[in-house]
Coordinates of C-alpha atoms in Angstrom, one line a residue:
M351 CA 67.6 76.4 -31.6
E352 CA 68.6 75.2 -35.1
G353 CA 71.8 73.2 -35.2
T354 CA 74.2 73.6 -38.1
Y355 CA 77.3 71.8 -39.2
P356 CA 79.8 73.4 -41.6
R357 CA 80.5 71.7 -44.9
E358 CA 84.0 71.1 -46.3
S359 CA 83.7 74.0 -48.7
G360 CA 83.1 76.4 -45.8
D361 CA 80.8 78.5 -47.9
N362 CA 77.4 77.1 -46.8
Q363 CA 76.1 75.3 -43.9
V364 CA 73.7 72.4 -43.8
T365 CA 71.0 73.0 -41.2
I366 CA 69.2 70.3 -39.2
K367 CA 65.9 71.8 -40.5
N368 CA 67.0 71.1 -44.1
I369 CA 67.8 67.4 -43.7
E370 CA 65.6 66.5 -40.7
R371 CA 63.6 64.0 -42.8
E372 CA 66.8 62.0 -43.3
L373 CA 67.6 61.9 -39.6
V374 CA 64.2 60.8 -38.1
C375 CA 63.3 57.2 -37.7
P376 CA 60.1 56.4 -39.7
A377 CA 58.8 54.2 -36.9
C378 CA 59.2 56.3 -33.7
K379 CA 59.4 59.7 -35.4
E380 CA 62.5 60.6 -33.3
L381 CA 66.2 61.0 -34.1
Y382 CA 67.8 57.7 -34.8
V383 CA 69.4 55.8 -32.0
H384 CA 71.6 52.8 -33.1
P385 CA 70.1 52.7 -36.6
L386 CA 70.0 49.4 -38.5
I387 CA 69.9 48.9 -42.2
L388 CA 66.9 46.8 -43.3
P389 CA 67.0 44.6 -46.4
C390 CA 64.9 47.2 -48.2
Q391 CA 67.7 49.7 -47.5
H392 CA 65.7 51.9 -45.2
N393 CA 67.0 52.7 -41.7
I394 CA 65.2 52.1 -38.4
C395 CA 66.2 52.3 -34.7
H396 CA 67.3 49.0 -33.1
K397 CA 64.6 49.2 -30.4
C398 CA 61.9 50.0 -33.1
V399 CA 62.7 46.8 -35.0
K400 CA 62.0 44.8 -31.8
E401 CA 58.8 46.7 -31.1
L402 CA 57.6 46.1 -34.7
L403 CA 58.4 42.4 -34.4
Y404 CA 56.5 42.1 -31.2
L405 CA 53.6 44.0 -32.7
T406 CA 53.6 41.6 -35.7
E407 CA 53.8 38.7 -33.3
D408 CA 50.8 40.0 -31.3
S409 CA 48.8 40.7 -34.5
T410 CA 48.9 37.0 -35.4
D411 CA 46.5 36.4 -32.4
V412 CA 44.5 39.6 -32.7
S413 CA 44.4 40.7 -36.4
S414 CA 42.7 44.0 -35.7
E415 CA 45.7 45.3 -33.7
S416 CA 47.7 45.9 -36.9
S417 CA 45.3 48.4 -38.1
T418 CA 45.0 50.5 -35.0
P419 CA 45.9 54.2 -35.1
G420 CA 49.1 53.6 -33.2
S421 CA 50.4 51.1 -35.7
P422 CA 53.7 52.2 -37.4
R423 CA 52.1 51.4 -40.7
V424 CA 49.8 54.4 -40.6
R425 CA 51.9 56.8 -38.6
V426 CA 53.0 59.1 -41.4
Q427 CA 52.9 62.5 -39.8
S428 CA 56.3 64.2 -40.1
P429 CA 57.7 65.9 -36.9
S430 CA 57.7 69.6 -36.6
V431 CA 60.9 71.5 -36.2
E432 CA 60.1 72.4 -32.6
R433 CA 59.5 68.7 -31.8
L434 CA 62.8 67.8 -33.6
D435 CA 64.6 70.5 -31.7
R436 CA 63.3 69.1 -28.4
L437 CA 64.4 65.6 -29.5
V438 CA 67.9 66.8 -30.3
R439 CA 68.3 68.4 -26.9
S440 CA 67.1 65.3 -25.1
G441 CA 68.7 62.8 -27.4
S442 CA 71.5 62.0 -24.9
Q443 CA 69.0 61.2 -22.2
R444 CA 67.4 58.4 -24.2
S445 CA 68.1 54.9 -23.1
S446 CA 71.2 54.0 -25.3
P447 CA 73.8 52.5 -23.1
G448 CA 73.7 49.4 -25.3
L449 CA 71.6 47.5 -27.8
R450 CA 69.6 45.4 -25.4
G451 CA 66.9 47.8 -24.3
S452 CA 64.3 46.9 -21.8
K453 CA 63.7 43.5 -20.1
R454 CA 61.2 42.5 -22.7
N455 CA 63.4 43.6 -25.6
S456 CA 66.2 41.4 -24.3
L457 CA 64.2 38.5 -25.5
T458 CA 64.3 37.5 -29.2
P459 CA 60.9 37.8 -30.9
K460 CA 59.5 34.6 -32.5
V461 CA 58.6 36.2 -35.8
T462 CA 61.3 37.6 -38.2
S463 CA 59.1 39.6 -40.7
F464 CA 57.3 42.9 -40.5
A465 CA 56.2 45.8 -42.6
C466 CA 58.9 48.4 -43.1
P467 CA 57.5 51.7 -41.8
G468 CA 59.4 53.6 -44.5
C469 CA 58.1 51.8 -47.6
L470 CA 55.4 49.5 -46.1
H471 CA 56.9 46.5 -47.9
D472 CA 57.2 43.3 -46.0
V473 CA 60.7 42.7 -44.7
D474 CA 62.0 39.2 -43.7
L475 CA 65.1 39.2 -41.5
G476 CA 65.7 35.5 -42.0
E477 CA 66.9 33.0 -39.4
R478 CA 69.4 35.4 -37.7
G479 CA 66.7 38.1 -37.2
I480 CA 68.0 41.4 -35.9
N481 CA 71.5 39.9 -35.5
G482 CA 71.8 39.7 -39.3
L483 CA 71.4 43.5 -39.8
F484 CA 74.2 46.0 -40.2
R485 CA 74.4 49.0 -37.9
N486 CA 74.5 52.2 -39.8
F487 CA 77.5 53.9 -38.2
T488 CA 77.6 56.7 -40.8
L489 CA 74.0 57.8 -40.2
E490 CA 74.6 57.5 -36.4
T491 CA 77.6 59.8 -36.7
I492 CA 75.7 62.4 -38.7
V493 CA 72.8 62.4 -36.2
E494 CA 75.4 62.8 -33.4
R495 CA 76.9 65.9 -35.2
Y496 CA 73.5 67.6 -35.1
R497 CA 72.9 66.6 -31.5
Q498 CA 76.1 68.3 -30.6
A499 CA 75.2 71.4 -32.6
A500 CA 71.8 71.6 -30.9
R501 CA 73.2 71.2 -27.4
A502 CA 76.3 73.3 -27.9
A503 CA 75.4 75.4 -24.9
T504 CA 75.9 72.2 -22.7
A505 CA 79.6 71.6 -22.5
I506 CA 81.2 68.1 -22.3
M507 CA 83.7 68.0 -19.5
C508 CA 87.1 66.5 -19.6
D509 CA 87.2 62.9 -18.2
Y510 CA 90.8 63.2 -16.9
C511 CA 91.0 66.6 -15.3
K512 CA 91.3 66.9 -11.5
P513 CA 88.3 68.7 -10.0
P514 CA 87.2 71.2 -11.1
A515 CA 87.2 69.6 -14.6
Q516 CA 87.8 71.7 -17.7
E517 CA 85.6 71.7 -20.8
S518 CA 86.8 69.1 -23.3
T519 CA 88.0 70.1 -26.7
K520 CA 88.2 66.7 -28.3
S521 CA 87.1 63.1 -27.8
C522 CA 89.4 60.1 -28.6
M523 CA 87.6 57.3 -30.4
D524 CA 90.2 54.8 -29.3
C525 CA 90.2 55.7 -25.6
N526 CA 86.4 56.3 -25.6
A527 CA 87.0 59.4 -23.5
S528 CA 86.9 63.2 -23.8
F529 CA 89.9 65.5 -23.1
C530 CA 90.8 69.1 -22.7
N531 CA 93.9 70.2 -24.6
E532 CA 96.4 69.7 -21.7
C533 CA 95.0 66.2 -20.8
F534 CA 95.0 65.1 -24.4
K535 CA 98.7 66.0 -24.8
I536 CA 99.6 64.2 -21.5
N537 CA 97.7 61.0 -22.4
H538 CA 98.7 61.0 -26.1
P539 CA 102.5 61.8 -26.0
W540 CA 104.3 62.5 -29.2
G541 CA 106.1 59.5 -30.8
T542 CA 103.9 56.8 -29.1
V543 CA 101.2 54.6 -30.4
K544 CA 98.5 56.7 -28.6
A545 CA 99.6 59.7 -30.7
Q546 CA 98.1 57.9 -33.7
H547 CA 94.6 57.6 -32.1
E548 CA 91.6 59.0 -34.0
Y549 CA 89.9 62.0 -32.3
V550 CA 86.9 64.1 -33.1
G551 CA 85.1 67.0 -31.5
P552 CA 83.6 66.6 -28.0
T553 CA 81.0 63.8 -28.0
T554 CA 79.3 61.4 -25.7
Q555 CA 78.7 58.8 -28.4
F556 CA 81.5 56.4 -29.3
R557 CA 81.3 53.8 -31.9
P558 CA 83.5 50.8 -32.8
K559 CA 86.4 51.6 -35.2
V560 CA 85.6 48.6 -37.4
L561 CA 82.5 47.1 -38.9
M562 CA 82.0 43.4 -37.9
C563 CA 80.4 40.7 -40.0
P564 CA 76.8 40.0 -38.7
E565 CA 77.2 36.3 -39.8
H566 CA 80.7 35.8 -38.3
E567 CA 80.7 38.1 -35.2
M568 CA 84.5 37.9 -34.6
E569 CA 85.4 38.8 -38.2
K570 CA 85.9 42.2 -39.7
V571 CA 84.3 42.9 -43.1
N572 CA 87.0 43.4 -45.7
M573 CA 85.3 42.7 -49.0
Y574 CA 82.3 43.9 -50.9
C575 CA 79.9 41.4 -52.5
E576 CA 78.8 42.9 -55.9
I577 CA 75.9 40.4 -56.2
C578 CA 74.3 41.1 -52.7
R579 CA 75.7 44.7 -52.6
R580 CA 76.9 44.5 -49.0
P581 CA 80.1 44.2 -47.1
V582 CA 81.3 40.7 -46.2
C583 CA 84.2 39.0 -44.5
H584 CA 86.7 36.4 -45.8
L585 CA 84.7 33.5 -44.2
C586 CA 81.6 34.6 -46.1
K587 CA 83.5 34.3 -49.3
L588 CA 85.3 31.0 -48.4
S589 CA 82.4 28.9 -47.1
G590 CA 79.4 31.2 -46.5
T591 CA 76.4 32.3 -48.5
H592 CA 78.7 34.5 -50.7
A593 CA 81.1 31.6 -51.7
N594 CA 80.1 31.7 -55.4
H595 CA 79.5 35.5 -55.6
R596 CA 81.7 38.0 -57.3
V597 CA 83.4 40.2 -54.7
T598 CA 85.8 43.1 -54.8
T599 CA 88.1 44.8 -52.4
M600 CA 86.7 47.3 -49.9
S601 CA 88.9 50.1 -51.3
T602 CA 87.8 49.5 -54.8
A603 CA 84.1 49.5 -53.8
Y604 CA 84.7 52.6 -51.7
K605 CA 86.3 54.4 -54.7
T606 CA 83.6 53.3 -57.2
L607 CA 80.6 54.1 -55.0
K608 CA 82.1 57.4 -53.9
E609 CA 82.6 58.4 -57.5
K610 CA 79.1 57.5 -58.4
L611 CA 77.6 59.3 -55.4
T612 CA 79.7 62.4 -56.0
K613 CA 78.6 62.5 -59.6
G614 CA 75.0 62.1 -58.6
I615 CA 75.2 64.9 -56.0
S616 CA 77.0 67.2 -58.5
Y617 CA 74.2 66.5 -61.0
L618 CA 71.5 67.4 -58.6
I619 CA 73.3 70.5 -57.5
S620 CA 73.8 71.6 -61.1
K621 CA 70.0 71.3 -61.6
E622 CA 69.2 73.4 -58.5
S623 CA 67.8 76.2 -60.7
Q624 CA 65.5 73.7 -62.5
V625 CA 64.3 72.4 -59.1
K626 CA 63.6 75.9 -57.9
N627 CA 61.6 76.6 -61.1
Q628 CA 59.6 73.5 -60.6
I629 CA 59.0 74.4 -57.0
S630 CA 57.8 77.9 -58.1
E631 CA 55.4 76.1 -60.6
L632 CA 54.1 74.0 -57.8
E633 CA 53.5 77.0 -55.6
L634 CA 51.6 78.7 -58.4
L635 CA 49.5 75.5 -58.9
I636 CA 48.8 75.5 -55.2
K637 CA 47.5 79.1 -55.4
Q638 CA 45.5 78.3 -58.5
T639 CA 44.1 75.2 -56.8
E640 CA 43.0 77.2 -53.8
G641 CA 41.5 80.0 -56.0
N642 CA 39.8 77.6 -58.3
G643 CA 38.5 75.5 -55.5
D644 CA 37.0 78.6 -53.8
R645 CA 35.4 79.7 -57.0
A646 CA 34.0 76.2 -57.6
K647 CA 32.5 76.3 -54.1
E648 CA 30.9 79.7 -54.9
E649 CA 29.5 78.5 -58.2
A650 CA 28.1 75.4 -56.5
T651 CA 26.6 77.5 -53.7
Y652 CA 25.0 79.8 -56.3
S653 CA 23.5 76.9 -58.2
F654 CA 22.1 75.3 -55.2
E655 CA 20.6 78.6 -53.9
K656 CA 18.3 78.7 -56.9
L657 CA 16.9 75.3 -56.0
Y658 CA 17.5 75.5 -52.3
N659 CA 14.3 74.1 -51.0
I660 CA 14.7 70.7 -52.6
L661 CA 18.5 70.6 -52.9
E662 CA 19.6 71.3 -49.4
E663 CA 20.8 67.8 -48.8
R664 CA 22.6 67.6 -52.2
K665 CA 24.2 71.0 -51.6
S666 CA 26.0 69.8 -48.5
F667 CA 27.1 66.6 -50.4
V668 CA 28.6 68.5 -53.3
L669 CA 30.4 71.1 -51.1
K670 CA 31.9 68.3 -49.2
S671 CA 33.1 66.6 -52.4
I672 CA 34.7 69.8 -53.6
E673 CA 36.4 70.4 -50.3
N674 CA 37.7 66.8 -50.2
S675 CA 39.0 67.2 -53.7
K676 CA 40.7 70.5 -52.9
G677 CA 42.3 69.1 -49.8
S678 CA 43.5 66.0 -51.6
R679 CA 45.0 68.0 -54.4
L680 CA 46.7 70.5 -52.1
E681 CA 48.1 67.6 -50.0
K682 CA 49.5 66.0 -53.1
L683 CA 51.0 69.2 -54.5
K684 CA 52.5 70.2 -51.1
Y685 CA 54.0 66.8 -50.6
Q686 CA 55.5 66.9 -54.1
M687 CA 56.9 70.4 -53.4
E688 CA 58.5 69.0 -50.2
E689 CA 60.1 66.2 -52.2
Y690 CA 61.5 68.7 -54.7
Q691 CA 62.7 71.0 -51.9
G692 CA 64.7 68.0 -50.7
L693 CA 66.6 68.1 -54.0
L694 CA 68.1 71.5 -53.3
E695 CA 71.8 71.7 -52.4
N696 CA 71.4 72.2 -48.7
N697 CA 68.1 70.3 -48.2
G698 CA 66.9 66.8 -47.6
L699 CA 68.5 64.1 -49.8
V700 CA 71.4 66.2 -51.2
G701 CA 72.3 67.6 -47.8
Y702 CA 72.2 64.1 -46.2
A703 CA 74.3 62.7 -49.1
Q704 CA 76.9 65.4 -48.7
E705 CA 77.2 64.5 -45.0
V706 CA 77.7 60.8 -46.0
L707 CA 80.5 61.8 -48.3
K708 CA 82.4 62.9 -45.2
E709 CA 82.6 59.3 -44.0
T710 CA 86.2 58.1 -44.3
D711 CA 85.7 54.6 -43.1
H712 CA 85.4 52.5 -46.3
S713 CA 83.3 49.8 -44.8
C714 CA 80.8 52.2 -43.3
F715 CA 80.6 54.3 -46.5
V716 CA 80.1 51.3 -48.8
Q717 CA 77.2 49.9 -46.7
I718 CA 75.2 53.1 -47.2
A719 CA 76.4 54.5 -50.5
K720 CA 74.6 52.1 -52.8
Q721 CA 71.1 52.9 -51.4
L722 CA 71.9 56.6 -51.6
Q723 CA 73.1 56.3 -55.2
T724 CA 69.8 54.5 -56.1
R725 CA 67.7 57.3 -54.5
I726 CA 69.8 60.0 -56.2
Q727 CA 69.3 58.2 -59.6
K728 CA 65.6 58.1 -59.0
A729 CA 65.6 61.8 -58.1
S730 CA 67.6 62.6 -61.2
E731 CA 65.1 60.7 -63.4
S732 CA 62.1 62.5 -61.8
L733 CA 63.6 65.8 -62.9
K734 CA 63.4 64.7 -66.5
T735 CA 59.7 63.6 -66.2
F736 CA 58.4 66.4 -64.0
R737 CA 54.7 66.4 -63.8
P738 CA 52.4 68.0 -61.2
A739 CA 50.8 65.5 -58.8
A740 CA 47.3 67.1 -59.2
Q741 CA 45.4 69.3 -61.5
S742 CA 44.5 72.8 -60.4
G743 CA 41.2 73.1 -62.2
F744 CA 37.8 72.3 -60.7
E745 CA 35.8 72.3 -64.0
E746 CA 34.3 68.9 -63.3
Y747 CA 32.5 70.3 -60.2
I748 CA 30.4 72.8 -62.2
I749 CA 26.8 72.2 -61.4
D750 CA 24.2 71.7 -64.2
V751 CA 21.1 73.5 -63.0
E752 CA 19.1 73.1 -66.3
K753 CA 17.8 69.7 -65.4
E754 CA 14.1 69.1 -65.2
E755 CA 12.4 69.4 -61.9
D756 CA 11.6 65.7 -61.7
M757 CA 15.3 64.9 -61.9
L758 CA 16.5 67.2 -59.1
N759 CA 17.0 64.4 -56.7
D760 CA 19.6 62.9 -59.2
I761 CA 21.4 66.2 -59.9
A762 CA 25.1 65.7 -60.7
F763 CA 28.2 67.5 -61.7
S764 CA 28.4 68.5 -65.4
K765 CA 30.1 65.9 -67.5
S766 CA 33.8 66.4 -68.1
L767 CA 35.7 65.6 -71.3
A768 CA 36.6 62.0 -71.6
M769 CA 40.3 61.0 -72.1
P770 CA 41.2 60.8 -75.8
E771 CA 43.0 57.7 -77.0
I772 CA 45.9 57.7 -79.5
N773 CA 45.3 55.3 -82.4
T774 CA 48.7 53.7 -83.1
D775 CA 47.3 51.8 -86.1
E776 CA 46.8 55.1 -87.9
C777 CA 49.9 56.8 -86.8
T778 CA 52.9 57.0 -89.1
M779 CA 56.6 57.8 -88.4
Y780 CA 59.3 58.9 -90.8
N781 CA 61.2 62.2 -90.9
K782 CA 57.8 63.5 -89.8
A783 CA 55.2 62.0 -87.6
R784 CA 51.4 61.9 -88.1
I785 CA 49.7 61.3 -84.8
C786 CA 46.0 60.3 -84.8
W787 CA 43.6 59.9 -81.9
N788 CA 40.0 59.1 -81.2
E789 CA 37.4 60.3 -78.8
P790 CA 35.6 57.7 -76.6
G791 CA 32.1 57.0 -77.7
N792 CA 29.1 58.7 -76.0
S793 CA 31.4 61.6 -74.7
N794 CA 31.2 65.3 -75.2
P795 CA 33.4 66.4 -78.1
A796 CA 36.3 68.7 -77.6
D797 CA 36.7 72.0 -79.4
S798 CA 40.5 71.8 -79.6
Y799 CA 43.4 69.5 -78.7
V800 CA 46.9 70.0 -77.5
L801 CA 49.4 67.3 -78.7
E802 CA 52.5 67.1 -76.5
F803 CA 55.7 65.2 -77.4
R804 CA 59.2 64.9 -76.3
K805 CA 62.3 62.9 -77.4
L806 CA 63.4 60.1 -75.1
D807 CA 67.0 60.6 -74.5
K808 CA 68.7 59.8 -71.2
N809 CA 71.5 62.2 -71.9
E810 CA 69.2 65.2 -72.4
E811 CA 66.5 66.8 -70.3
L812 CA 63.9 67.5 -72.9
L813 CA 60.6 69.1 -71.7
W814 CA 57.3 68.5 -73.4
K815 CA 56.6 70.5 -76.6
E816 CA 53.1 71.5 -77.4
V817 CA 51.2 71.9 -80.7
E818 CA 47.5 72.9 -80.9
T819 CA 45.0 71.6 -83.4
S820 CA 41.2 71.5 -83.9
S821 CA 41.2 68.1 -85.6
T822 CA 41.9 64.6 -84.3
S823 CA 45.3 64.3 -86.1
K824 CA 48.5 66.4 -86.3
V825 CA 51.8 66.2 -88.2
I826 CA 55.0 66.9 -86.3
S827 CA 58.0 67.9 -88.4
D828 CA 61.8 68.0 -87.9
L829 CA 62.1 64.7 -86.0
D830 CA 65.5 63.0 -85.6
L831 CA 65.9 59.7 -87.3
N832 CA 66.5 56.5 -85.3
S833 CA 65.0 58.1 -82.2
S834 CA 62.1 57.3 -79.9
Y835 CA 59.4 59.9 -79.1
C836 CA 56.7 60.0 -76.5
F837 CA 53.3 61.4 -77.4
R838 CA 50.2 62.4 -75.4
V839 CA 47.1 64.5 -76.2
K840 CA 44.6 66.5 -74.2
G841 CA 41.2 67.9 -75.2
Y842 CA 39.7 71.3 -74.4
R843 CA 36.2 72.7 -74.5
G844 CA 36.1 76.2 -73.2
S845 CA 37.8 76.2 -69.9
T846 CA 37.2 72.5 -69.4
S847 CA 40.0 70.0 -70.2
S848 CA 40.2 66.3 -70.4
P849 CA 42.8 64.1 -68.7
Y850 CA 46.0 63.4 -70.7
S851 CA 45.7 60.3 -72.9
K852 CA 47.9 57.3 -72.2
E853 CA 51.5 58.0 -73.4
V854 CA 52.5 56.3 -76.6
I855 CA 56.1 55.7 -77.7
L856 CA 56.9 55.7 -81.4
K857 CA 60.3 55.4 -83.1
T858 CA 61.5 57.0 -86.3
P859 CA 63.3 54.7 -88.9
P860 CA 67.1 54.4 -88.7
A861 CA 67.9 56.3 -91.9
P862 CA 66.1 57.8 -94.9
V863 CA 65.9 55.9 -98.2
P864 CA 67.4 58.0 -101.0
K865 CA 64.7 58.9 -103.5
E866 CA 67.0 58.2 -106.5
I867 CA 67.3 54.5 -105.4
L868 CA 63.6 54.2 -105.0
W869 CA 62.9 55.7 -108.4
R870 CA 65.4 53.4 -110.1
A871 CA 63.9 50.4 -108.5
W872 CA 60.3 51.4 -109.4
L873 CA 61.1 52.4 -112.9
G874 CA 62.8 49.0 -113.4
C875 CA 59.7 47.2 -112.1
L876 CA 57.4 49.3 -114.4
Y877 CA 59.5 48.5 -117.4
C878 CA 59.4 44.7 -116.7
L879 CA 55.7 44.7 -116.0
E880 CA 54.9 46.7 -119.2
Q881 CA 56.9 44.3 -121.3
S882 CA 55.1 41.4 -119.7
V883 CA 51.5 42.7 -120.2
S884 CA 52.1 44.2 -123.7
K885 CA 51.6 40.9 -125.4
W886 CA 48.2 40.6 -123.6
D887 CA 47.0 43.7 -125.3
V888 CA 46.0 45.3 -122.0
T889 CA 46.7 48.7 -120.7
P890 CA 48.3 49.0 -117.2
V891 CA 47.2 52.1 -115.3
W892 CA 49.4 53.0 -112.3
I893 CA 47.9 54.8 -109.3
I894 CA 49.4 55.7 -106.0
S895 CA 47.7 54.2 -102.9
L896 CA 45.3 56.4 -101.0
G897 CA 47.4 56.0 -97.9
T898 CA 50.5 57.3 -99.7
L899 CA 48.5 60.3 -101.1
E900 CA 47.3 61.1 -97.6
S901 CA 50.9 60.9 -96.4
Q902 CA 52.1 63.2 -99.2
R903 CA 49.3 65.6 -98.5
E904 CA 50.5 65.8 -94.9
G905 CA 54.1 66.3 -96.0
I906 CA 55.4 62.9 -95.0
S907 CA 58.1 61.6 -97.4
G908 CA 58.6 57.9 -97.9
P909 CA 58.5 55.1 -100.4
F910 CA 55.5 55.0 -102.8
L911 CA 53.2 52.1 -103.1
L912 CA 52.1 51.6 -106.7
I913 CA 49.1 49.5 -107.5
P914 CA 48.6 48.3 -111.1
I915 CA 45.2 48.1 -112.6
L916 CA 44.9 46.2 -115.8
I917 CA 42.3 47.5 -118.2
W918 CA 41.1 45.4 -121.2

């Protein structure tokens, strides 16, 4: 059963399958229960934090325990949809009556640092430990929505009906109870304070209405620290760790972060066609990788069959190498495709962010909006610099069977093209660019090259442009002045290609120098010098520097460098 929850527009629905990666704890691989926000901005279940702290504490005595297969560090397998569906149905049966957990978890671990299972970076909780972490009520609410959608067949009964109880139609967040329509009217009479209570759809999960400060447990958070980027209370500002920090009101922070998050979501949605095109490209690359990998295996098998008697051991080694390379590339490409699928409107990050936008509590929204904005900004930047995670070609696995018989034991793959290197000392930039590169020594020469370049502009999404050449230099025309460009080059020999060179960034000058001004200046210099040398009875001969001639030959305009040669 696939749970859905309608969005505000009413046109589409975000399914639990689409944003499941955002709702699953990276440690236990189950739906979040009482999620806490770590300093690295990743979320984790309350009980999982304690388990990780105990594992870290135990590993100080037995260092090998941290590298066991059961360690959260190495558990990276994502749950299947069927497993997630089962977790959703049984979510209400998990032990969540409070935040204390089992008898052992009621004790405070001695250590306060561990490796975040989301990013593997070390996280230090400080002196307060778990008590210093904010509980992510917004994420908890979103998880509960999908739990309700998945167990819609199981009705929540009214807590106030006389037996037999009716099915509830709403739950009051102030009363912490569920009501049918009649009981809700009776217990929330019109014109009374109870009539103003907040109610939601039927639920068994009730959360506090306000977010409390983790450092001052009796104080509500009512400000936002712009330095630490987290909600704080007035005591934190008066005498706490945020005394000298710049703070703003919660409503201002809510408005600012919501505007940024909305713009980020709108940007990703507007680029949905681009994401789909890139996913199609990845799908094609996966097919090409599979086909090329299979062909590489066939060629390797054919090569080894000719020398089978003495190459049996080498044959199995090479096939294993090809298979490992194929599997590694497919894994990278498929993982990259999953990440880009998460950028579609109803999937992953965007779907999750759209659910966060439904949060109306300013404090809860602010505590999660910043990390979401950062992730959306990174996703937006990745669209501008899209690059497949792996190459689809297996040319480097072609077997060289022309070796002498006495070298069969050292048989190896044919040499691939070495990576070219752009020579910045020989490159020139004006209204045109002349890019030069070198081939590494003792490497097979390439038959042709492809020079790629693009303008670096944050406001534009410029893809790489390609130009082919058979030499080790190329002139690029029609460049914008006062702009930065990124260049890279790749060599080809037949169907074999080299890796891309390291990217080089070059900048065009701010503005062209008018030729009339240059000519006036140089003519003046010529006249003065001729007057000076005439009394010496020598003849000045003016030549243009070889470098300038080369630039003019390539069509690059610029100032001339005149060199006088005095002839007696």
